[in-house]
PDB file of C-alpha atoms in Angstrom:
ATOM      1  CA  UNK A   1       0.191   0.063   0.053  1.00  0.00           C
ATOM      2  CA  UNK A   2       1.706   3.472  -0.921  1.00  0.00           C
ATOM      3  CA  UNK A   3       0.797   6.562   0.702  1.00  0.00           C
ATOM      4  CA  UNK A   4       1.809   8.945  -2.096  1.00  0.00           C
ATOM      5  CA  UNK A   5      -1.678  11.364  -0.869  1.00  0.00           C
ATOM      6  CA  UNK A   6      -2.193  12.504   2.543  1.00  0.00           C
ATOM      7  CA  UNK A   7      -6.470  11.723   2.070  1.00  0.00           C
ATOM      8  CA  UNK A   8      -7.319   8.529   3.997  1.00  0.00           C
ATOM      9  CA  UNK A   9     -10.156   6.833   5.297  1.00  0.00           C
ATOM     10  CA  UNK A  10      -9.331   4.117   7.455  1.00  0.00           C
ATOM     11  CA  UNK A  11     -11.766   1.612   8.975  1.00  0.00           C
ATOM     12  CA  UNK A  12      -9.865  -0.386  11.730  1.00  0.00           C
ATOM     13  CA  UNK A  13     -10.480  -2.852  13.252  1.00  0.00           C
ATOM     14  CA  UNK A  14     -11.883  -6.818  12.806  1.00  0.00           C
ATOM     15  CA  UNK A  15     -11.760  -9.181   9.257  1.00  0.00           C
ATOM     16  CA  UNK A  16     -13.709 -12.750  10.369  1.00  0.00           C
ATOM     17  CA  UNK A  17     -14.725 -15.521   8.577  1.00  0.00           C
ATOM     18  CA  UNK A  18     -18.703 -16.266   9.292  1.00  0.00           C
ATOM     19  CA  UNK A  19     -19.068 -19.804   9.259  1.00  0.00           C
ATOM     20  CA  UNK A  20     -22.510 -20.067   8.623  1.00  0.00           C
ATOM     21  CA  UNK A  21     -24.461 -23.906   7.819  1.00  0.00           C
ATOM     22  CA  UNK A  22     -24.341 -23.345   4.080  1.00  0.00           C
ATOM     23  CA  UNK A  23     -20.260 -22.086   3.739  1.00  0.00           C
ATOM     24  CA  UNK A  24     -17.949 -19.315   5.420  1.00  0.00           C
ATOM     25  CA  UNK A  25     -19.044 -15.582   4.366  1.00  0.00           C
ATOM     26  CA  UNK A  26     -16.451 -13.176   4.893  1.00  0.00           C
ATOM     27  CA  UNK A  27     -16.805 -10.399   7.368  1.00  0.00           C
ATOM     28  CA  UNK A  28     -16.160  -6.909  10.177  1.00  0.00           C
ATOM     29  CA  UNK A  29     -17.778  -4.220   9.838  1.00  0.00           C
ATOM     30  CA  UNK A  30     -14.827  -2.014   9.793  1.00  0.00           C
ATOM     31  CA  UNK A  31     -14.175  -3.321   6.172  1.00  0.00           C
ATOM     32  CA  UNK A  32     -17.123  -3.583   4.528  1.00  0.00           C
ATOM     33  CA  UNK A  33     -16.973   0.137   5.211  1.00  0.00           C
ATOM     34  CA  UNK A  34     -14.010   0.943   3.642  1.00  0.00           C
ATOM     35  CA  UNK A  35     -15.223  -1.042   0.876  1.00  0.00           C
ATOM     36  CA  UNK A  36     -17.990   1.450   0.023  1.00  0.00           C
ATOM     37  CA  UNK A  37     -16.019   4.535   0.400  1.00  0.00           C
ATOM     38  CA  UNK A  38     -13.769   2.971  -1.148  1.00  0.00           C
ATOM     39  CA  UNK A  39     -16.682   2.697  -4.506  1.00  0.00           C
ATOM     40  CA  UNK A  40     -17.328   6.435  -4.175  1.00  0.00           C
ATOM     41  CA  UNK A  41     -13.152   6.791  -5.741  1.00  0.00           C
ATOM     42  CA  UNK A  42     -11.371   8.080  -2.049  1.00  0.00           C
ATOM     43  CA  UNK A  43      -8.800   6.366  -0.660  1.00  0.00           C
ATOM     44  CA  UNK A  44      -9.739   3.940   2.020  1.00  0.00           C
ATOM     45  CA  UNK A  45      -7.822   1.809   3.882  1.00  0.00           C
ATOM     46  CA  UNK A  46      -8.419  -1.983   5.556  1.00  0.00           C
ATOM     47  CA  UNK A  47      -6.542  -2.050   8.804  1.00  0.00           C
ATOM     48  CA  UNK A  48      -7.015  -5.560  10.952  1.00  0.00           C
ATOM     49  CA  UNK A  49      -4.610  -9.104  11.603  1.00  0.00           C
ATOM     50  CA  UNK A  50      -5.743 -12.269  10.832  1.00  0.00           C
ATOM     51  CA  UNK A  51      -2.965 -15.406  11.029  1.00  0.00           C
ATOM     52  CA  UNK A  52      -0.302 -17.488   9.421  1.00  0.00           C
ATOM     53  CA  UNK A  53      -3.517 -20.040   8.345  1.00  0.00           C
ATOM     54  CA  UNK A  54      -5.734 -19.853   4.836  1.00  0.00           C
ATOM     55  CA  UNK A  55      -8.037 -18.166   6.714  1.00  0.00           C
ATOM     56  CA  UNK A  56      -5.718 -15.087   6.399  1.00  0.00           C
ATOM     57  CA  UNK A  57      -4.830 -15.746   3.012  1.00  0.00           C
ATOM     58  CA  UNK A  58      -8.014 -16.001   1.828  1.00  0.00           C
ATOM     59  CA  UNK A  59      -9.439 -13.117   3.804  1.00  0.00           C
ATOM     60  CA  UNK A  60      -6.118 -10.916   1.737  1.00  0.00           C
ATOM     61  CA  UNK A  61      -6.829 -12.638  -1.288  1.00  0.00           C
ATOM     62  CA  UNK A  62     -10.308 -12.173  -1.491  1.00  0.00           C
ATOM     63  CA  UNK A  63      -9.488  -8.057  -0.235  1.00  0.00           C
ATOM     64  CA  UNK A  64      -7.298  -7.750  -3.343  1.00  0.00           C
ATOM     65  CA  UNK A  65      -9.847  -8.972  -5.888  1.00  0.00           C
ATOM     66  CA  UNK A  66     -12.278  -6.110  -4.501  1.00  0.00           C
ATOM     67  CA  UNK A  67      -9.309  -3.482  -5.367  1.00  0.00           C
ATOM     68  CA  UNK A  68      -9.468  -2.576  -1.178  1.00  0.00           C
ATOM     69  CA  UNK A  69      -6.777  -1.701   0.142  1.00  0.00           C
ATOM     70  CA  UNK A  70      -5.738  -3.007   3.067  1.00  0.00           C
ATOM     71  CA  UNK A  71      -2.818  -2.669   5.968  1.00  0.00           C
ATOM     72  CA  UNK A  72      -3.530  -6.058   7.421  1.00  0.00           C
ATOM     73  CA  UNK A  73      -0.367  -7.715   9.840  1.00  0.00           C
ATOM     74  CA  UNK A  74       0.011 -11.264  10.376  1.00  0.00           C
ATOM     75  CA  UNK A  75      -0.120 -12.532  13.587  1.00  0.00           C
ATOM     76  CA  UNK A  76       1.106 -15.479  16.116  1.00  0.00           C
ATOM     77  CA  UNK A  77      -3.265 -15.946  16.922  1.00  0.00           C
ATOM     78  CA  UNK A  78      -5.489 -17.699  14.722  1.00  0.00           C
ATOM     79  CA  UNK A  79      -7.673 -15.694  12.102  1.00  0.00           C
ATOM     80  CA  UNK A  80     -11.142 -15.080  13.914  1.00  0.00           C
ATOM     81  CA  UNK A  81     -13.952 -17.084  12.438  1.00  0.00           C
ATOM     82  CA  UNK A  82     -17.575 -16.646  14.590  1.00  0.00           C
ATOM     83  CA  UNK A  83     -19.389 -19.954  14.844  1.00  0.00           C
ATOM     84  CA  UNK A  84     -23.540 -19.412  13.442  1.00  0.00           C
ATOM     85  CA  UNK A  85     -26.098 -22.203  13.948  1.00  0.00           C
ATOM     86  CA  UNK A  86     -29.231 -22.396  14.163  1.00  0.00           C
ATOM     87  CA  UNK A  87     -31.754 -23.976  17.028  1.00  0.00           C
ATOM     88  CA  UNK A  88     -34.963 -25.640  16.058  1.00  0.00           C
ATOM     89  CA  UNK A  89     -36.735 -22.547  15.216  1.00  0.00           C
ATOM     90  CA  UNK A  90     -33.789 -21.440  13.061  1.00  0.00           C
ATOM     91  CA  UNK A  91     -32.863 -18.502  14.450  1.00  0.00           C
ATOM     92  CA  UNK A  92     -29.510 -18.144  14.912  1.00  0.00           C
ATOM     93  CA  UNK A  93     -26.708 -17.949  17.681  1.00  0.00           C
ATOM     94  CA  UNK A  94     -23.190 -16.437  17.336  1.00  0.00           C
ATOM     95  CA  UNK A  95     -20.565 -18.128  19.006  1.00  0.00           C
ATOM     96  CA  UNK A  96     -17.483 -14.711  18.735  1.00  0.00           C
ATOM     97  CA  UNK A  97     -14.010 -16.412  18.790  1.00  0.00           C
ATOM     98  CA  UNK A  98     -11.989 -15.200  21.289  1.00  0.00           C
ATOM     99  CA  UNK A  99      -7.834 -15.217  21.442  1.00  0.00           C
ATOM    100  CA  UNK A 100      -8.143 -14.423  17.108  1.00  0.00           C
ATOM    101  CA  UNK A 101      -5.884 -12.209  15.084  1.00  0.00           C
ATOM    102  CA  UNK A 102      -8.032  -9.269  15.415  1.00  0.00           C
ATOM    103  CA  UNK A 103      -7.985  -9.071  18.555  1.00  0.00           C
ATOM    104  CA  UNK A 104      -3.970  -8.533  18.223  1.00  0.00           C
ATOM    105  CA  UNK A 105      -3.519  -6.327  16.445  1.00  0.00           C
ATOM    106  CA  UNK A 106      -0.133  -4.258  16.534  1.00  0.00           C
ATOM    107  CA  UNK A 107       0.497  -0.661  16.633  1.00  0.00           C
ATOM    108  CA  UNK A 108       3.957  -0.485  14.433  1.00  0.00           C
ATOM    109  CA  UNK A 109       5.358   2.623  12.952  1.00  0.00           C
ATOM    110  CA  UNK A 110       3.943   1.855   9.097  1.00  0.00           C
ATOM    111  CA  UNK A 111       0.034   2.114  10.734  1.00  0.00           C
ATOM    112  CA  UNK A 112       1.487   5.214  12.802  1.00  0.00           C
ATOM    113  CA  UNK A 113       2.295   7.117   9.659  1.00  0.00           C
ATOM    114  CA  UNK A 114      -0.492   5.932   8.374  1.00  0.00           C
ATOM    115  CA  UNK A 115      -2.933   7.973  11.190  1.00  0.00           C
ATOM    116  CA  UNK A 116      -0.813  10.888  10.762  1.00  0.00           C
ATOM    117  CA  UNK A 117      -2.556  10.329   6.724  1.00  0.00           C
ATOM    118  CA  UNK A 118      -6.399   9.760   7.550  1.00  0.00           C
ATOM    119  CA  UNK A 119      -8.344  12.955   7.395  1.00  0.00           C
ATOM    120  CA  UNK A 120     -11.312  10.230   9.190  1.00  0.00           C
ATOM    121  CA  UNK A 121     -11.460   6.606  10.504  1.00  0.00           C
ATOM    122  CA  UNK A 122     -14.230   4.168  11.253  1.00  0.00           C
ATOM    123  CA  UNK A 123     -13.448   2.229  14.573  1.00  0.00           C
ATOM    124  CA  UNK A 124     -16.504  -0.291  17.282  1.00  0.00           C
ATOM    125  CA  UNK A 125     -16.525  -1.285  19.651  1.00  0.00           C
ATOM    126  CA  UNK A 126     -16.838  -4.962  19.355  1.00  0.00           C
ATOM    127  CA  UNK A 127     -13.007  -4.602  18.317  1.00  0.00           C
ATOM    128  CA  UNK A 128     -12.145  -3.307  20.992  1.00  0.00           C
ATOM    129  CA  UNK A 129     -12.641  -6.256  23.518  1.00  0.00           C
ATOM    130  CA  UNK A 130      -9.449  -6.635  23.909  1.00  0.00           C
ATOM    131  CA  UNK A 131      -6.727  -5.156  25.281  1.00  0.00           C
ATOM    132  CA  UNK A 132      -4.397  -5.153  23.019  1.00  0.00           C
ATOM    133  CA  UNK A 133      -6.385  -4.120  19.318  1.00  0.00           C
ATOM    134  CA  UNK A 134      -8.239  -1.419  22.454  1.00  0.00           C
ATOM    135  CA  UNK A 135      -4.812   0.142  22.619  1.00  0.00           C
ATOM    136  CA  UNK A 136      -4.208   0.372  19.224  1.00  0.00           C
ATOM    137  CA  UNK A 137      -7.138   2.158  18.078  1.00  0.00           C
ATOM    138  CA  UNK A 138      -6.920   4.366  20.369  1.00  0.00           C
ATOM    139  CA  UNK A 139      -3.142   4.899  19.557  1.00  0.00           C
ATOM    140  CA  UNK A 140      -3.959   5.520  16.048  1.00  0.00           C
ATOM    141  CA  UNK A 141      -6.526   8.266  16.726  1.00  0.00           C
ATOM    142  CA  UNK A 142      -4.322  10.147  18.907  1.00  0.00           C
ATOM    143  CA  UNK A 143      -2.095  10.222  15.866  1.00  0.00           C
ATOM    144  CA  UNK A 144      -4.729  11.356  13.863  1.00  0.00           C
ATOM    145  CA  UNK A 145      -4.307  15.016  12.614  1.00  0.00           C
ATOM    146  CA  UNK A 146      -6.893  16.929  14.928  1.00  0.00           C
ATOM    147  CA  UNK A 147      -9.130  17.930  12.488  1.00  0.00           C
ATOM    148  CA  UNK A 148      -9.581  14.536  11.229  1.00  0.00           C
ATOM    149  CA  UNK A 149     -12.957  13.197  11.506  1.00  0.00           C
ATOM    150  CA  UNK A 150     -13.967   9.961  14.260  1.00  0.00           C
ATOM    151  CA  UNK A 151     -16.470   7.945  13.142  1.00  0.00           C
ATOM    152  CA  UNK A 152     -17.660   5.163  16.402  1.00  0.00           C
ATOM    153  CA  UNK A 153     -20.014   2.412  15.130  1.00  0.00           C
ATOM    154  CA  UNK A 154     -21.514   0.752  17.853  1.00  0.00           C
ATOM    155  CA  UNK A 155     -21.722  -2.802  17.687  1.00  0.00           C
ATOM    156  CA  UNK A 156     -23.719  -4.812  20.630  1.00  0.00           C
ATOM    157  CA  UNK A 157     -22.164  -8.108  20.384  1.00  0.00           C
ATOM    158  CA  UNK A 158     -22.809 -10.883  23.126  1.00  0.00           C
ATOM    159  CA  UNK A 159     -21.430  -9.726  26.013  1.00  0.00           C
ATOM    160  CA  UNK A 160     -18.090  -8.329  24.279  1.00  0.00           C
ATOM    161  CA  UNK A 161     -18.618  -4.586  25.642  1.00  0.00           C
ATOM    162  CA  UNK A 162     -19.239  -2.705  28.428  1.00  0.00           C
ATOM    163  CA  UNK A 163     -20.278   0.668  29.850  1.00  0.00           C
ATOM    164  CA  UNK A 164     -15.997   1.593  29.873  1.00  0.00           C
ATOM    165  CA  UNK A 165     -15.223   1.072  26.123  1.00  0.00           C
ATOM    166  CA  UNK A 166     -18.510   2.891  25.073  1.00  0.00           C
ATOM    167  CA  UNK A 167     -17.808   5.744  27.464  1.00  0.00           C
ATOM    168  CA  UNK A 168     -14.343   5.768  26.284  1.00  0.00           C
ATOM    169  CA  UNK A 169     -15.499   5.053  21.659  1.00  0.00           C
ATOM    170  CA  UNK A 170     -18.089   7.698  22.911  1.00  0.00           C
ATOM    171  CA  UNK A 171     -15.576  10.479  24.650  1.00  0.00           C
ATOM    172  CA  UNK A 172     -13.485  10.212  21.239  1.00  0.00           C
ATOM    173  CA  UNK A 173     -15.269  10.733  17.572  1.00  0.00           C
ATOM    174  CA  UNK A 174     -16.975  13.305  16.019  1.00  0.00           C
ATOM    175  CA  UNK A 175     -20.045  11.528  14.658  1.00  0.00           C
ATOM    176  CA  UNK A 176     -21.969   8.043  16.233  1.00  0.00           C
ATOM    177  CA  UNK A 177     -23.458   5.954  14.620  1.00  0.00           C
ATOM    178  CA  UNK A 178     -26.195   3.472  16.355  1.00  0.00           C
ATOM    179  CA  UNK A 179     -28.595   1.255  15.749  1.00  0.00           C
ATOM    180  CA  UNK A 180     -32.566   1.156  17.448  1.00  0.00           C
ATOM    181  CA  UNK A 181     -31.901  -1.628  20.148  1.00  0.00           C
ATOM    182  CA  UNK A 182     -28.333  -0.669  20.538  1.00  0.00           C
ATOM    183  CA  UNK A 183     -29.574   3.175  21.798  1.00  0.00           C
ATOM    184  CA  UNK A 184     -32.070   0.961  24.529  1.00  0.00           C
ATOM    185  CA  UNK A 185     -29.120  -0.621  25.809  1.00  0.00           C
ATOM    186  CA  UNK A 186     -26.453   1.616  25.755  1.00  0.00           C
ATOM    187  CA  UNK A 187     -28.690   3.911  27.448  1.00  0.00           C
ATOM    188  CA  UNK A 188     -29.638   1.583  30.002  1.00  0.00           C
ATOM    189  CA  UNK A 189     -26.118   1.143  30.720  1.00  0.00           C
ATOM    190  CA  UNK A 190     -25.110   4.652  31.287  1.00  0.00           C
ATOM    191  CA  UNK A 191     -28.361   5.039  33.362  1.00  0.00           C
ATOM    192  CA  UNK A 192     -30.019   7.395  30.931  1.00  0.00           C
ATOM    193  CA  UNK A 193     -33.624   6.838  31.207  1.00  0.00           C
ATOM    194  CA  UNK A 194     -35.438   6.281  27.700  1.00  0.00           C
ATOM    195  CA  UNK A 195     -37.834   7.940  26.641  1.00  0.00           C
ATOM    196  CA  UNK A 196     -37.767   8.021  23.114  1.00  0.00           C
ATOM    197  CA  UNK A 197     -35.066   8.405  21.150  1.00  0.00           C
ATOM    198  CA  UNK A 198     -34.801  11.665  19.846  1.00  0.00           C
ATOM    199  CA  UNK A 199     -34.182  13.051  23.235  1.00  0.00           C
ATOM    200  CA  UNK A 200     -31.816   9.534  23.982  1.00  0.00           C
ATOM    201  CA  UNK A 201     -29.871  10.942  21.009  1.00  0.00           C
ATOM    202  CA  UNK A 202     -29.879  14.611  21.355  1.00  0.00           C
ATOM    203  CA  UNK A 203     -29.121  13.083  25.121  1.00  0.00           C
ATOM    204  CA  UNK A 204     -25.609  11.071  24.290  1.00  0.00           C
ATOM    205  CA  UNK A 205     -24.584  14.271  22.029  1.00  0.00           C
ATOM    206  CA  UNK A 206     -24.799  16.405  24.550  1.00  0.00           C
ATOM    207  CA  UNK A 207     -22.945  14.448  27.459  1.00  0.00           C
ATOM    208  CA  UNK A 208     -20.317  13.319  25.063  1.00  0.00           C
ATOM    209  CA  UNK A 209     -20.128  16.500  22.608  1.00  0.00           C
ATOM    210  CA  UNK A 210     -20.864  14.313  19.863  1.00  0.00           C
ATOM    211  CA  UNK A 211     -20.920  16.422  16.414  1.00  0.00           C
ATOM    212  CA  UNK A 212     -23.259  13.916  14.789  1.00  0.00           C
ATOM    213  CA  UNK A 213     -25.209  10.991  15.605  1.00  0.00           C
ATOM    214  CA  UNK A 214     -26.934   8.571  13.365  1.00  0.00           C
ATOM    215  CA  UNK A 215     -29.591   6.341  14.355  1.00  0.00           C
ATOM    216  CA  UNK A 216     -30.928   3.663  12.452  1.00  0.00           C
ATOM    217  CA  UNK A 217     -34.221   1.779  12.633  1.00  0.00           C
ATOM    218  CA  UNK A 218     -34.098  -1.000  10.097  1.00  0.00           C
ATOM    219  CA  UNK A 219     -37.785  -1.487   8.323  1.00  0.00           C
ATOM    220  CA  UNK A 220     -38.693   1.931   9.792  1.00  0.00           C
ATOM    221  CA  UNK A 221     -36.219   4.957   8.954  1.00  0.00           C
ATOM    222  CA  UNK A 222     -32.988   6.160   9.721  1.00  0.00           C
ATOM    223  CA  UNK A 223     -32.048  10.047  11.476  1.00  0.00           C
ATOM    224  CA  UNK A 224     -29.601  11.927  11.248  1.00  0.00           C
ATOM    225  CA  UNK A 225     -28.955  14.518  14.399  1.00  0.00           C
ATOM    226  CA  UNK A 226     -26.620  17.158  14.369  1.00  0.00           C
ATOM    227  CA  UNK A 227     -25.342  19.929  16.596  1.00  0.00           C
ATOM    228  CA  UNK A 228     -26.158  22.717  14.888  1.00  0.00           C
ATOM    229  CA  UNK A 229     -29.931  21.973  15.213  1.00  0.00           C
ATOM    230  CA  UNK A 230     -30.440  20.290  11.383  1.00  0.00           C
ATOM    231  CA  UNK A 231     -31.773  16.793  11.641  1.00  0.00           C
ATOM    232  CA  UNK A 232     -32.994  14.512   8.735  1.00  0.00           C
ATOM    233  CA  UNK A 233     -35.124  11.247   8.308  1.00  0.00           C
ATOM    234  CA  UNK A 234     -35.715   9.250   5.991  1.00  0.00           C
ATOM    235  CA  UNK A 235     -38.234   5.707   6.106  1.00  0.00           C
ATOM    236  CA  UNK A 236     -36.428   3.299   4.633  1.00  0.00           C
ATOM    237  CA  UNK A 237     -37.115   1.563   0.849  1.00  0.00           C
ATOM    238  CA  UNK A 238     -39.151  -1.575   0.993  1.00  0.00           C
ATOM    239  CA  UNK A 239     -36.708  -3.737  -1.622  1.00  0.00           C
ATOM    240  CA  UNK A 240     -37.034  -7.179  -1.994  1.00  0.00           C
ATOM    241  CA  UNK A 241     -33.913  -8.851   0.401  1.00  0.00           C
ATOM    242  CA  UNK A 242     -31.961 -11.323   0.011  1.00  0.00           C
ATOM    243  CA  UNK A 243     -29.658 -10.154   2.736  1.00  0.00           C
ATOM    244  CA  UNK A 244     -29.239  -7.320   5.483  1.00  0.00           C
ATOM    245  CA  UNK A 245     -25.119  -8.551   5.875  1.00  0.00           C
ATOM    246  CA  UNK A 246     -23.529  -5.378   6.481  1.00  0.00           C
ATOM    247  CA  UNK A 247     -26.211  -3.156   5.139  1.00  0.00           C
ATOM    248  CA  UNK A 248     -25.144  -0.813   8.031  1.00  0.00           C
ATOM    249  CA  UNK A 249     -22.254  -0.884   7.810  1.00  0.00           C
ATOM    250  CA  UNK A 250     -22.834   0.218   3.776  1.00  0.00           C
ATOM    251  CA  UNK A 251     -25.384   3.588   5.018  1.00  0.00           C
ATOM    252  CA  UNK A 252     -22.376   4.838   7.093  1.00  0.00           C
ATOM    253  CA  UNK A 253     -19.751   4.356   4.226  1.00  0.00           C
ATOM    254  CA  UNK A 254     -21.867   5.962   1.795  1.00  0.00           C
ATOM    255  CA  UNK A 255     -22.671   9.144   4.155  1.00  0.00           C
ATOM    256  CA  UNK A 256     -19.073   9.547   5.110  1.00  0.00           C
ATOM    257  CA  UNK A 257     -17.544   9.063   2.075  1.00  0.00           C
ATOM    258  CA  UNK A 258     -20.985  12.522   0.933  1.00  0.00           C
ATOM    259  CA  UNK A 259     -19.552  14.265   3.924  1.00  0.00           C
ATOM    260  CA  UNK A 260     -15.897  14.541   3.317  1.00  0.00           C
ATOM    261  CA  UNK A 261     -17.132  14.841  -1.257  1.00  0.00           C
ATOM    262  CA  UNK A 262     -18.752  18.314   0.313  1.00  0.00           C
ATOM    263  CA  UNK A 263     -23.137  16.732   0.142  1.00  0.00           C
ATOM    264  CA  UNK A 264     -24.969  19.119   3.140  1.00  0.00           C
ATOM    265  CA  UNK A 265     -26.378  16.457   5.128  1.00  0.00           C
ATOM    266  CA  UNK A 266     -29.305  15.253   3.671  1.00  0.00           C
ATOM    267  CA  UNK A 267     -28.150  14.900   0.429  1.00  0.00           C
ATOM    268  CA  UNK A 268     -25.887  12.689   2.140  1.00  0.00           C
ATOM    269  CA  UNK A 269     -28.391  10.532   4.142  1.00  0.00           C
ATOM    270  CA  UNK A 270     -30.883  10.114   1.183  1.00  0.00           C
ATOM    271  CA  UNK A 271     -27.331   8.186  -0.777  1.00  0.00           C
ATOM    272  CA  UNK A 272     -26.682   6.132   2.413  1.00  0.00           C
ATOM    273  CA  UNK A 273     -30.297   5.395   2.181  1.00  0.00           C
ATOM    274  CA  UNK A 274     -30.236   4.650  -1.555  1.00  0.00           C
ATOM    275  CA  UNK A 275     -26.654   2.428  -0.892  1.00  0.00           C
ATOM    276  CA  UNK A 276     -27.934   0.486   1.961  1.00  0.00           C
ATOM    277  CA  UNK A 277     -31.291  -0.672   0.182  1.00  0.00           C
ATOM    278  CA  UNK A 278     -29.196  -2.241  -3.076  1.00  0.00           C
ATOM    279  CA  UNK A 279     -26.817  -3.422  -0.864  1.00  0.00           C
ATOM    280  CA  UNK A 280     -29.687  -5.264   0.901  1.00  0.00           C
ATOM    281  CA  UNK A 281     -31.077  -6.741  -2.363  1.00  0.00           C
ATOM    282  CA  UNK A 282     -27.672  -8.360  -3.293  1.00  0.00           C
ATOM    283  CA  UNK A 283     -25.454 -11.861  -1.448  1.00  0.00           C
ATOM    284  CA  UNK A 284     -23.394 -10.532   0.508  1.00  0.00           C
ATOM    285  CA  UNK A 285     -21.513  -7.585   2.760  1.00  0.00           C
ATOM    286  CA  UNK A 286     -19.644  -5.904  -0.176  1.00  0.00           C
ATOM    287  CA  UNK A 287     -21.287  -6.478  -3.168  1.00  0.00           C
ATOM    288  CA  UNK A 288     -20.158  -3.500  -5.872  1.00  0.00           C
ATOM    289  CA  UNK A 289     -22.872  -0.896  -6.222  1.00  0.00           C
ATOM    290  CA  UNK A 290     -24.344  -0.003  -9.573  1.00  0.00           C
ATOM    291  CA  UNK A 291     -22.451   3.389 -11.351  1.00  0.00           C
ATOM    292  CA  UNK A 292     -26.089   5.211 -11.130  1.00  0.00           C
ATOM    293  CA  UNK A 293     -25.995   5.376  -7.768  1.00  0.00           C
ATOM    294  CA  UNK A 294     -21.842   6.066  -7.926  1.00  0.00           C
ATOM    295  CA  UNK A 295     -22.306   9.077 -10.198  1.00  0.00           C
ATOM    296  CA  UNK A 296     -24.996  10.855  -7.742  1.00  0.00           C
ATOM    297  CA  UNK A 297     -21.468  11.802  -6.277  1.00  0.00           C
TER     298      UNK A 297
END
């Protein structure tokens, strides 16, 4: 990966395989985010770690085939996997394996150099379940230019979150991405009385000095709240859903790409809704977007 330009958008955190009953599927919110940012012509880089094993090599190959720039370390831990099983009613249950490569992303001189040239970073809470990757994410953010945009994507999975990590993540961010289920749980953890989505969102923004909050509510729609008073709501389009994997990541990626390209909030929101709706009609988290969507930027 060359670093000839100083305008990188980075997604940092987990890269893994979802081991589904029908076969394995590549996963990881940071890579999904960066892939969709890159489709709009911006320099996006996925940062993670894999093991020195076949699964790790396949992750590298898959990202290379998608022409996704990466900074992926090889570490002495197995490549991450998530065991997905279905119960008698067909409801999936997830076992996110611990002690894996993306829990141990090293902060290297090369990664610090990338941080110096990063104008926006997206990070989540899942990748901070282990102290090594958590410290790397914190060090990366500290090494970024002061004006760089920090996007926190709250992703509550299993038991891999706590009040400390959530609060620390929100204090660092300029933009918070959260969904309708997560905002209820986050308010519970933080002792905030939840009465309505809008009041909860504004409370989080004020308490943690967050400039903008993205709230996605599945089929109900999505909201953007801004500290300057700008608000936007758009309903979720009705589409033939193939699967919803990566839809939220594509929403965030398209929204951030549009903001970075100078679009105002409501137009960026409209693009994000269109992109995530399209992703839902395709299999997998990283479909190639049609030109008619790309051309809107």
